Amino acid sequence: MSFDEIVCREFAELATDYLDGAMPEPTLELVEEHLAMCDWCRDYLHQIRTTAEVVADAEDDGPRFAPAEPVMQQLVGAFRRRRQGGPPG
């Protein structure tokens, strides 16, 4: 990373630390300067934030769909056969 500016690729690597507030002050300043100028990275940050919120909400709600036991057994069997190199069905 350069010491006077951050490019989009570097921001993409730092976005999670930025959202978590786990970034040293000098880097934070560079990131915020970049965000002030870059629509793409602001959109990217918004997508990450939204995804994290949706996942957190889904975890709180528990599973929304649980297949019936016979279906689950068929799926598990298919995955096991596939892993062993056989056809899934």
PDB file of C-alpha atoms in Angstrom:
ATOM      1  CA  MET A   1       0.000   0.000   0.000  1.00  0.00           C
ATOM      2  CA  SER A   2       1.315   3.450  -0.790  1.00  0.00           C
ATOM      3  CA  PHE A   3       1.741   5.947   2.008  1.00  0.00           C
ATOM      4  CA  ASP A   4      -0.017   8.857   0.336  1.00  0.00           C
ATOM      5  CA  GLU A   5      -3.091   7.269  -1.196  1.00  0.00           C
ATOM      6  CA  ILE A   6      -5.108   4.072  -1.401  1.00  0.00           C
ATOM      7  CA  VAL A   7      -6.276   2.536  -4.659  1.00  0.00           C
ATOM      8  CA  CYS A   8      -9.488   0.544  -5.046  1.00  0.00           C
ATOM      9  CA  ARG A   9      -7.755  -2.831  -4.877  1.00  0.00           C
ATOM     10  CA  GLU A  10      -6.171  -1.874  -1.559  1.00  0.00           C
ATOM     11  CA  PHE A  11      -9.480  -0.582  -0.247  1.00  0.00           C
ATOM     12  CA  ALA A  12     -11.176  -3.877  -1.103  1.00  0.00           C
ATOM     13  CA  GLU A  13      -8.602  -5.630   1.097  1.00  0.00           C
ATOM     14  CA  LEU A  14      -9.159  -3.148   3.952  1.00  0.00           C
ATOM     15  CA  ALA A  15     -12.955  -2.816   3.827  1.00  0.00           C
ATOM     16  CA  THR A  16     -13.700  -5.355   6.566  1.00  0.00           C
ATOM     17  CA  ASP A  17     -11.174  -3.779   8.931  1.00  0.00           C
ATOM     18  CA  TYR A  18     -12.734  -0.398   8.171  1.00  0.00           C
ATOM     19  CA  LEU A  19     -16.223  -1.633   9.043  1.00  0.00           C
ATOM     20  CA  ASP A  20     -14.932  -3.330  12.200  1.00  0.00           C
ATOM     21  CA  GLY A  21     -13.133  -0.170  13.335  1.00  0.00           C
ATOM     22  CA  ALA A  22      -9.902  -2.161  13.440  1.00  0.00           C
ATOM     23  CA  MET A  23      -7.694   0.170  11.449  1.00  0.00           C
ATOM     24  CA  PRO A  24      -4.797   2.369  12.597  1.00  0.00           C
ATOM     25  CA  GLU A  25      -5.479   6.114  12.411  1.00  0.00           C
ATOM     26  CA  PRO A  26      -3.086   6.905   9.514  1.00  0.00           C
ATOM     27  CA  THR A  27      -4.651   4.171   7.366  1.00  0.00           C
ATOM     28  CA  LEU A  28      -8.141   5.239   8.407  1.00  0.00           C
ATOM     29  CA  GLU A  29      -7.471   8.756   7.151  1.00  0.00           C
ATOM     30  CA  LEU A  30      -6.262   7.433   3.791  1.00  0.00           C
ATOM     31  CA  VAL A  31      -9.287   5.153   3.468  1.00  0.00           C
ATOM     32  CA  GLU A  32     -11.713   7.959   4.258  1.00  0.00           C
ATOM     33  CA  GLU A  33     -10.008  10.237   1.731  1.00  0.00           C
ATOM     34  CA  HIS A  34     -10.374   7.495  -0.870  1.00  0.00           C
ATOM     35  CA  LEU A  35     -14.035   6.934  -0.015  1.00  0.00           C
ATOM     36  CA  ALA A  36     -14.725  10.653  -0.405  1.00  0.00           C
ATOM     37  CA  MET A  37     -13.562  10.431  -4.032  1.00  0.00           C
ATOM     38  CA  CYS A  38     -14.538   6.936  -5.171  1.00  0.00           C
ATOM     39  CA  ASP A  39     -18.145   6.011  -5.957  1.00  0.00           C
ATOM     40  CA  TRP A  40     -17.194   2.398  -6.691  1.00  0.00           C
ATOM     41  CA  CYS A  41     -15.636   1.834  -3.253  1.00  0.00           C
ATOM     42  CA  ARG A  42     -18.535   3.545  -1.480  1.00  0.00           C
ATOM     43  CA  ASP A  43     -20.903   1.181  -3.311  1.00  0.00           C
ATOM     44  CA  TYR A  44     -18.665  -1.783  -2.445  1.00  0.00           C
ATOM     45  CA  LEU A  45     -18.653  -0.766   1.219  1.00  0.00           C
ATOM     46  CA  HIS A  46     -22.441  -0.426   1.180  1.00  0.00           C
ATOM     47  CA  GLN A  47     -22.758  -3.934  -0.320  1.00  0.00           C
ATOM     48  CA  ILE A  48     -20.510  -5.441   2.342  1.00  0.00           C
ATOM     49  CA  ARG A  49     -22.375  -3.652   5.134  1.00  0.00           C
ATOM     50  CA  THR A  50     -25.760  -4.741   3.744  1.00  0.00           C
ATOM     51  CA  THR A  51     -24.613  -8.339   3.334  1.00  0.00           C
ATOM     52  CA  ALA A  52     -23.301  -8.440   6.903  1.00  0.00           C
ATOM     53  CA  GLU A  53     -26.617  -7.083   8.214  1.00  0.00           C
ATOM     54  CA  VAL A  54     -28.673  -9.610   6.226  1.00  0.00           C
ATOM     55  CA  VAL A  55     -26.499 -12.512   7.387  1.00  0.00           C
ATOM     56  CA  ALA A  56     -26.704 -11.347  11.007  1.00  0.00           C
ATOM     57  CA  ASP A  57     -30.504 -11.081  10.745  1.00  0.00           C
ATOM     58  CA  ALA A  58     -30.743 -14.541   9.176  1.00  0.00           C
ATOM     59  CA  GLU A  59     -28.643 -16.047  11.955  1.00  0.00           C
ATOM     60  CA  ASP A  60     -30.940 -14.465  14.540  1.00  0.00           C
ATOM     61  CA  ASP A  61     -34.059 -15.845  12.855  1.00  0.00           C
ATOM     62  CA  GLY A  62     -32.756 -19.386  12.566  1.00  0.00           C
ATOM     63  CA  PRO A  63     -33.253 -21.552   9.491  1.00  0.00           C
ATOM     64  CA  ARG A  64     -36.131 -20.576   7.256  1.00  0.00           C
ATOM     65  CA  PHE A  65     -36.335 -23.879   5.439  1.00  0.00           C
ATOM     66  CA  ALA A  66     -35.628 -27.380   6.606  1.00  0.00           C
ATOM     67  CA  PRO A  67     -36.159 -30.171   4.089  1.00  0.00           C
ATOM     68  CA  ALA A  68     -38.162 -33.199   5.119  1.00  0.00           C
ATOM     69  CA  GLU A  69     -36.068 -36.041   6.532  1.00  0.00           C
ATOM     70  CA  PRO A  70     -36.328 -38.315   3.447  1.00  0.00           C
ATOM     71  CA  VAL A  71     -35.232 -35.446   1.219  1.00  0.00           C
ATOM     72  CA  MET A  72     -32.337 -34.656   3.555  1.00  0.00           C
ATOM     73  CA  GLN A  73     -31.230 -38.307   3.495  1.00  0.00           C
ATOM     74  CA  GLN A  74     -31.331 -38.329  -0.317  1.00  0.00           C
ATOM     75  CA  LEU A  75     -29.257 -35.146  -0.475  1.00  0.00           C
ATOM     76  CA  VAL A  76     -26.668 -36.403   1.994  1.00  0.00           C
ATOM     77  CA  GLY A  77     -26.425 -39.693   0.086  1.00  0.00           C
ATOM     78  CA  ALA A  78     -25.983 -37.872  -3.213  1.00  0.00           C
ATOM     79  CA  PHE A  79     -23.230 -35.661  -1.783  1.00  0.00           C
ATOM     80  CA  ARG A  80     -21.426 -38.664  -0.322  1.00  0.00           C
ATOM     81  CA  ARG A  81     -21.594 -40.596  -3.595  1.00  0.00           C
ATOM     82  CA  ARG A  82     -20.371 -37.546  -5.474  1.00  0.00           C
ATOM     83  CA  ARG A  83     -17.452 -37.069  -3.080  1.00  0.00           C
ATOM     84  CA  GLN A  84     -16.462 -40.729  -3.576  1.00  0.00           C
ATOM     85  CA  GLY A  85     -16.398 -40.185  -7.331  1.00  0.00           C
ATOM     86  CA  GLY A  86     -19.707 -41.820  -8.180  1.00  0.00           C
ATOM     87  CA  PRO A  87     -22.769 -40.347  -9.827  1.00  0.00           C
ATOM     88  CA  PRO A  88     -24.971 -38.328  -7.483  1.00  0.00           C
ATOM     89  CA  GLY A  89     -28.144 -40.192  -8.287  1.00  0.00           C
TER      90      GLY A  89
END
